[in-house]
Short mmCIF file of C-alpha atoms (C1' of nucleotides) in Angstrom, two decimals:
data_model
loop_
_atom_site.label_atom_id
_atom_site.label_comp_id
_atom_site.label_asym_id
_atom_site.label_seq_id
_atom_site.Cartn_x
_atom_site.Cartn_y
_atom_site.Cartn_z
CA UNK A 183 6.38 -18.66 -9.14
CA UNK A 184 9.89 -17.53 -9.81
CA UNK A 185 8.68 -14.01 -10.36
CA UNK A 186 8.50 -13.42 -6.59
CA UNK A 187 12.18 -14.24 -6.13
CA UNK A 188 14.57 -11.31 -5.78
CA UNK A 189 15.69 -11.65 -9.38
CA UNK A 190 12.13 -11.84 -10.72
CA UNK A 191 9.82 -9.18 -12.01
CA UNK A 192 8.54 -8.16 -8.58
CA UNK A 193 11.91 -8.24 -6.92
CA UNK A 194 13.67 -6.12 -9.50
CA UNK A 195 10.80 -3.67 -9.66
CA UNK A 196 11.02 -3.28 -5.89
CA UNK A 197 14.77 -2.82 -6.10
CA UNK A 198 14.33 -0.15 -8.76
CA UNK A 199 11.67 1.53 -6.65
CA UNK A 200 13.85 1.67 -3.56
CA UNK A 201 16.62 3.27 -5.62
CA UNK A 202 14.61 5.96 -7.34
CA UNK A 203 11.04 6.34 -6.19
CA UNK A 204 9.70 9.86 -6.52
CA UNK A 205 9.82 11.84 -3.28
CA UNK A 206 6.10 12.41 -2.83
CA UNK A 207 4.88 14.11 0.38
CA UNK A 208 2.64 11.23 1.43
CA UNK A 209 5.51 8.77 1.06
CA UNK A 210 7.72 10.51 3.60
CA UNK A 211 8.45 8.97 6.97
CA UNK A 212 5.88 9.93 9.55
CA UNK A 213 2.91 9.96 7.21
CA UNK A 214 -0.04 8.45 9.08
CA UNK A 215 -2.56 6.02 7.61
CA UNK A 216 -4.94 8.97 7.63
CA UNK A 217 -2.49 10.90 5.46
CA UNK A 218 -2.32 7.95 3.10
CA UNK A 219 -6.10 7.73 2.97
CA UNK A 220 -6.40 11.43 2.14
CA UNK A 221 -3.81 11.10 -0.61
CA UNK A 222 -5.63 8.14 -2.15
CA UNK A 223 -8.93 10.01 -2.25
CA UNK A 224 -7.28 12.95 -3.94
CA UNK A 225 -5.39 10.78 -6.42
CA UNK A 226 -8.55 9.09 -7.71
CA UNK A 227 -8.43 10.38 -11.28
CA UNK A 228 -6.34 13.46 -10.46
CA UNK A 229 -2.62 13.74 -11.37
CA UNK A 230 0.04 13.78 -8.65
CA UNK A 231 1.29 17.28 -9.44
CA UNK A 232 -2.08 18.83 -8.72
CA UNK A 233 -2.62 16.82 -5.55
CA UNK A 234 0.65 17.69 -3.80
CA UNK A 235 -0.03 21.28 -2.67
CA UNK A 236 -3.62 20.52 -1.69
CA UNK A 237 -2.61 17.48 0.35
CA UNK A 238 0.04 19.47 2.23
CA UNK A 239 -2.41 22.18 3.25
CA UNK A 240 -5.13 19.64 4.02
CA UNK A 241 -2.96 17.64 6.41
CA UNK A 242 -1.87 20.77 8.20
CA UNK A 243 -5.45 21.84 8.80
CA UNK A 244 -6.99 18.42 9.41
CA UNK A 245 -4.29 16.05 10.74
CA UNK A 246 -6.81 13.50 12.02
CA UNK A 247 -10.15 12.09 10.90
CA UNK A 248 -11.94 13.77 13.79
CA UNK A 249 -10.43 17.12 12.81
CA UNK A 250 -11.89 16.81 9.33
CA UNK A 251 -15.18 15.50 10.70
CA UNK A 252 -15.54 18.71 12.70
CA UNK A 253 -15.14 20.93 9.63
CA UNK A 254 -18.04 22.30 7.63
CA UNK A 255 -18.87 21.02 4.19
CA UNK A 256 -18.19 24.41 2.71
CA UNK A 257 -14.70 24.53 4.24
CA UNK A 258 -13.99 21.02 3.00
CA UNK A 259 -15.15 21.83 -0.54
CA UNK A 260 -13.14 25.04 -0.63
CA UNK A 261 -10.01 23.21 0.55
CA UNK A 262 -10.61 20.61 -2.16
CA UNK A 263 -10.36 23.47 -4.59
CA UNK A 264 -10.21 22.47 -8.23
CA UNK A 265 -9.02 18.89 -7.86
CA UNK A 266 -12.17 17.83 -9.65
CA UNK A 267 -14.93 15.39 -8.83
CA UNK A 268 -15.86 17.27 -5.64
CA UNK A 269 -18.13 14.46 -4.52
CA UNK A 270 -14.87 12.78 -3.50
CA UNK A 271 -14.39 15.54 -0.95
CA UNK A 272 -17.80 14.89 0.51
CA UNK A 273 -17.17 11.17 0.64
CA UNK A 274 -13.83 11.76 2.37
CA UNK A 275 -15.63 13.99 4.86
CA UNK A 276 -18.23 11.27 5.46
CA UNK A 277 -15.52 8.60 5.80
CA UNK A 278 -13.77 10.77 8.38
CA UNK A 279 -16.99 11.06 10.36
CA UNK A 280 -17.46 7.30 10.33
CA UNK A 281 -13.84 6.69 11.35
CA UNK A 282 -14.10 9.23 14.18
CA UNK A 283 -17.46 7.93 15.40
CA UNK A 284 -17.16 4.20 14.87
CA UNK A 285 -13.45 3.37 14.79
CA UNK A 286 -11.97 5.39 17.61
CA UNK A 287 -10.56 7.98 15.22
CA UNK A 288 -8.20 5.38 13.82
CA UNK A 289 -8.20 4.50 10.12
CA UNK A 290 -9.09 0.80 9.79
CA UNK A 291 -6.42 -1.52 8.41
CA UNK A 292 -8.79 -4.30 7.34
CA UNK A 293 -9.65 -4.24 3.65
CA UNK A 294 -13.28 -5.30 4.12
CA UNK A 295 -13.84 -2.67 6.80
CA UNK A 296 -12.21 -0.01 4.67
CA UNK A 297 -14.41 -0.94 1.71
CA UNK A 298 -17.49 -0.36 3.84
CA UNK A 299 -16.59 3.33 4.19
CA UNK A 300 -17.92 6.02 1.82
CA UNK A 301 -15.76 6.61 -1.26
CA UNK A 302 -13.48 3.65 -0.57
CA UNK A 303 -13.57 0.90 -3.16
CA UNK A 304 -11.36 -2.03 -3.99
CA UNK A 305 -8.37 0.05 -5.00
CA UNK A 306 -8.36 2.59 -2.18
CA UNK A 307 -8.97 -0.02 0.53
CA UNK A 308 -5.95 -2.04 -0.53
CA UNK A 309 -3.80 1.02 -1.06
CA UNK A 310 -4.46 2.12 2.53
CA UNK A 311 -3.73 -1.38 3.85
CA UNK A 312 -0.50 -1.58 1.88
CA UNK A 313 0.87 1.98 2.02
CA UNK A 314 -0.65 3.02 5.32
CA UNK A 315 -0.05 -0.18 7.27
CA UNK A 316 2.60 -2.07 5.29
CA UNK A 317 0.32 -5.05 4.71
CA UNK A 318 0.22 -7.52 1.88
CA UNK A 319 -2.77 -6.44 -0.21
CA UNK A 320 -2.91 -6.66 -4.01
CA UNK A 321 -3.30 -3.08 -5.21
CA UNK A 322 -4.88 -2.91 -8.63
CA UNK A 323 -5.07 0.48 -10.30
CA UNK A 324 -4.83 1.54 -13.91
CA UNK A 325 -1.01 1.60 -13.74
CA UNK A 326 -0.70 -1.88 -12.28
CA UNK A 327 -3.19 -3.28 -14.79
CA UNK A 328 -1.13 -1.89 -17.64
CA UNK A 329 2.16 -3.22 -16.22
CA UNK A 330 0.68 -6.68 -15.74
CA UNK A 331 -0.97 -6.66 -19.16
CA UNK A 332 2.38 -5.94 -20.80
CA UNK A 333 5.02 -7.61 -18.65
CA UNK A 334 3.04 -10.74 -17.80
CA UNK A 335 0.52 -11.18 -20.59
CA UNK A 336 2.42 -9.60 -23.47
CA UNK A 337 -0.49 -7.36 -24.47
CA UNK A 338 -0.05 -3.75 -25.58
CA UNK A 339 -2.38 -2.51 -22.90
CA UNK A 340 -4.94 -3.65 -20.36
CA UNK A 341 -8.41 -4.31 -21.71
CA UNK A 342 -11.61 -3.78 -19.75
CA UNK A 343 -11.26 -4.51 -16.03
CA UNK A 344 -11.60 -8.14 -15.00
CA UNK A 345 -11.82 -7.51 -11.30
CA UNK A 346 -11.28 -11.01 -9.99
CA UNK A 347 -8.65 -11.98 -12.51
CA UNK A 348 -6.79 -8.69 -12.13
CA UNK A 349 -6.63 -9.22 -8.37
CA UNK A 350 -5.38 -12.76 -8.83
CA UNK A 351 -2.75 -11.66 -11.33
CA UNK A 352 -1.29 -9.14 -8.90
CA UNK A 353 -1.66 -11.47 -5.92
CA UNK A 354 0.52 -13.97 -7.77
CA UNK A 355 3.26 -11.37 -8.10
CA UNK A 356 3.42 -10.41 -4.43
CA UNK A 357 5.92 -12.03 -2.10
CA UNK A 358 4.47 -13.64 1.04
CA UNK A 359 5.86 -11.23 3.61
CA UNK A 360 3.81 -8.10 4.41
CA UNK A 361 6.44 -5.35 4.31
CA UNK A 362 8.07 -6.56 1.10
CA UNK A 363 4.70 -7.12 -0.57
CA UNK A 364 3.72 -3.55 0.25
CA UNK A 365 6.92 -2.28 -1.37
CA UNK A 366 6.21 -4.35 -4.49
CA UNK A 367 2.71 -2.90 -4.68
CA UNK A 368 4.05 0.64 -4.56
CA UNK A 369 6.76 -0.28 -7.03
CA UNK A 370 4.38 -1.71 -9.63
CA UNK A 371 2.30 1.46 -9.50
CA UNK A 372 5.38 3.63 -9.77
CA UNK A 373 6.62 1.63 -12.74
CA UNK A 374 3.35 2.14 -14.54
CA UNK A 375 3.24 5.84 -13.69
CA UNK A 376 6.81 6.71 -14.63
CA UNK A 377 8.18 4.11 -17.05
CA UNK A 378 5.50 1.78 -18.38
CA UNK A 379 3.25 4.66 -19.32
CA UNK A 380 0.13 4.52 -21.46
CA UNK A 381 1.72 6.22 -24.46
CA UNK A 382 5.43 6.15 -25.27
CA UNK A 383 6.61 3.74 -22.57
CA UNK A 384 10.28 4.23 -21.68
CA UNK A 385 11.39 0.63 -22.07
CA UNK A 386 15.13 1.41 -22.04
CA UNK A 387 14.70 2.66 -18.47
CA UNK A 388 12.66 -0.32 -17.35
CA UNK A 389 14.17 -2.64 -14.73
CA UNK A 390 12.31 -5.65 -16.13
CA UNK A 391 12.63 -5.02 -19.86
CA UNK A 392 14.66 -8.23 -20.24
CA UNK A 393 11.77 -10.43 -19.16
CA UNK A 394 8.80 -8.36 -20.31
CA UNK A 395 6.40 -10.50 -22.30
CA UNK A 396 5.33 -7.50 -24.36
CA UNK A 397 8.88 -6.59 -25.35
CA UNK A 398 9.60 -10.27 -26.09
CA UNK A 399 6.60 -10.29 -28.41
CA UNK A 400 7.91 -7.26 -30.31
CA UNK A 401 5.71 -4.70 -28.52
CA UNK A 402 2.55 -5.50 -30.49
CA UNK A 403 -0.05 -2.76 -30.65
CA UNK A 404 -3.11 -3.07 -28.46
CA UNK A 405 -6.07 -4.20 -30.52
CA UNK A 406 -8.78 -4.85 -27.94
CA UNK A 407 -11.70 -2.61 -27.10
CA UNK A 408 -10.85 0.93 -26.08
CA UNK A 409 -12.64 2.53 -23.19
CA UNK A 410 -14.65 5.36 -24.81
CA UNK A 411 -13.09 8.73 -24.19
CA UNK A 412 -15.44 10.86 -22.17
CA UNK A 413 -16.37 14.16 -23.67
CA UNK A 414 -16.50 17.21 -21.47
CA UNK A 415 -17.47 20.32 -23.41
CA UNK A 416 -21.22 20.84 -23.09
CA UNK A 417 -21.80 18.10 -20.56
CA UNK A 418 -23.54 18.44 -17.23
CA UNK A 419 -20.14 17.91 -15.67
CA UNK A 420 -18.89 21.11 -17.20
CA UNK A 421 -21.96 23.05 -16.17
CA UNK A 422 -21.85 21.73 -12.61
CA UNK A 423 -18.20 22.70 -12.48
CA UNK A 424 -18.97 26.26 -13.55
CA UNK A 425 -21.78 26.61 -11.01
CA UNK A 426 -19.64 25.22 -8.25
CA UNK A 427 -16.81 27.51 -9.20
CA UNK A 428 -19.03 30.53 -8.55
CA UNK A 429 -20.17 29.18 -5.20
CA UNK A 430 -16.60 28.32 -4.14
CA UNK A 431 -15.43 31.83 -4.85
CA UNK A 432 -18.33 33.56 -3.06
CA UNK A 433 -18.03 34.56 0.57
CA UNK A 434 -21.76 35.23 0.85
CA UNK A 435 -24.95 33.59 -0.47
CA UNK A 436 -25.23 33.95 -4.26
CA UNK A 437 -28.29 35.26 -6.12
CA UNK A 438 -29.65 33.03 -8.89
CA UNK A 439 -28.94 35.52 -11.71
CA UNK A 440 -25.23 35.27 -10.95
CA UNK A 441 -25.43 31.50 -11.42
CA UNK A 442 -27.57 31.91 -14.53
CA UNK A 443 -24.72 33.87 -16.08
CA UNK A 444 -22.42 30.86 -16.28
CA UNK A 445 -24.38 28.86 -18.87
CA UNK A 446 -26.80 29.86 -21.61
CA UNK A 447 -28.93 26.72 -21.76
CA UNK A 448 -31.53 27.35 -19.08
CA UNK A 449 -33.05 23.87 -18.70
CA UNK A 450 -29.63 22.25 -18.53
CA UNK A 451 -28.43 24.88 -16.08
CA UNK A 452 -31.36 24.37 -13.77
CA UNK A 453 -31.07 20.64 -13.94
CA UNK A 454 -27.42 20.88 -12.97
CA UNK A 455 -28.06 23.25 -10.12
CA UNK A 456 -30.73 20.93 -8.84
CA UNK A 457 -28.37 17.98 -9.02
CA UNK A 458 -25.81 19.91 -6.98
CA UNK A 459 -28.47 20.45 -4.32
CA UNK A 460 -29.38 16.78 -4.36
CA UNK A 461 -25.71 15.81 -4.02
CA UNK A 462 -25.25 18.16 -1.10
CA UNK A 463 -22.62 20.14 -2.93
CA UNK A 464 -24.79 23.22 -2.80
CA UNK A 465 -27.64 24.42 -0.59
CA UNK A 466 -30.41 26.92 -0.95
CA UNK A 467 -30.83 29.45 1.85
CA UNK A 468 -34.29 30.31 3.22
CA UNK A 469 -34.27 33.56 1.20
CA UNK A 470 -33.73 31.63 -2.06
CA UNK A 471 -30.07 32.21 -2.60
CA UNK A 472 -27.35 29.59 -2.94
CA UNK A 473 -24.26 28.59 -0.96
CA UNK A 474 -21.53 25.99 -1.18
CA UNK A 475 -22.18 22.70 0.59
CA UNK A 476 -24.32 22.82 3.71
CA UNK A 477 -24.32 25.33 6.53
CA UNK A 478 -24.41 22.74 9.29
CA UNK A 479 -21.06 22.29 11.08
CA UNK A 480 -21.39 18.58 10.63
CA UNK A 481 -22.73 16.71 7.63
CA UNK A 482 -24.78 14.00 9.27
CA UNK A 483 -24.43 10.33 8.50
"C1'" DT R 1446 -21.81 -3.44 -17.30
"C1'" DA R 1447 -21.99 1.19 -19.10
"C1'" DT R 1448 -22.31 5.70 -17.71
"C1'" DC R 1449 -21.77 9.49 -14.89
"C1'" DC R 1450 -19.05 12.33 -11.85
"C1'" DG R 1451 -14.26 17.79 -12.84
"C1'" DT R 1452 -10.13 19.63 -14.21
"C1'" DG R 1453 -6.12 20.87 -16.67
"C1'" DG R 1454 -1.61 19.56 -18.77
"C1'" DA R 1455 0.71 17.36 -22.58
"C1'" DA R 1456 1.20 15.35 -27.20
"C1'" DT W 219 -6.78 22.55 -32.14
"C1'" DT W 220 -8.25 18.34 -30.72
"C1'" DT W 221 -7.53 14.34 -28.29
"C1'" DC W 222 -6.03 11.72 -24.58
"C1'" DC W 223 -5.82 10.70 -20.01
"C1'" DA W 224 -4.50 11.01 -14.63
"C1'" DA W 225 -3.22 6.31 -7.89
"C1'" DG W 226 -11.59 5.22 -9.04
"C1'" DG W 227 -16.21 4.86 -7.04
"C1'" DA W 228 -21.18 4.61 -7.17
"C1'" DT W 229 -25.14 3.28 -9.39
#
DNA sequence: TATCCGTGGAA
DNA sequence: TTTCCAAGGAT
């Protein structure tokens, strides 16, 4: 396809990226594949601005998988802070343990091996291969799906995920050589994050506006099915967040009445607390109080 | 495949 | 104020 030539969509997006990519900490020279992996976990559904300071502190404290593996769950969850979805922190911890124990403390570069690790799915595995190791691996995230939907297919937005087809679409855009393909992958994501945004895309700033199928079609509005917007107020997610917030802030085991104070609905509150125990995000001490995570220095696997 | 899993900033 | 949504993954 001509789109992989330097003048094509991929080539000009890469050129634009090299000229003005954001200076993000995990993109700086010297970042290890482990650093990339940590950033990808944190960036799953959490904006860049909130990840930056946490990533910097995290890498200072735990510069290798084995360093993180040696930390306690409570320390890991506290360092995760309020990035949200704290189960990601536990999965990162578990992935670090597996990497330390089974992979010589070296982050795997093979996509299939990466996907076998806790918390690493199709996106994160390919992001680590591409950004951590400079390999040719189609990276499909929400940004890339939107860019492809518009620039290639002329649609206003990406519809529901079509995993195989999405992967094939992006694969067709990548040049054959590893290093250049990795740059294109980063560039497509950056374009979606900065220019080809979900609402109010900045087409005048776009390096490929002249051959964007969506622009050519007159920027038609997206008419397909919308992913339902998740509510938050009143959900178990909110209640779990409030409970966890108390446990994170405490430096000693917490009595139940203190947790009871965060939510009026008793049955929902108890159900949520129980789910935190099941998830390993909280633990009950022998005397019936509650603490963050587990007390064991290592979360077993 | 649809739903669940946190949090907070911006429009 | 409400709504949207931000580099997903597991079940």
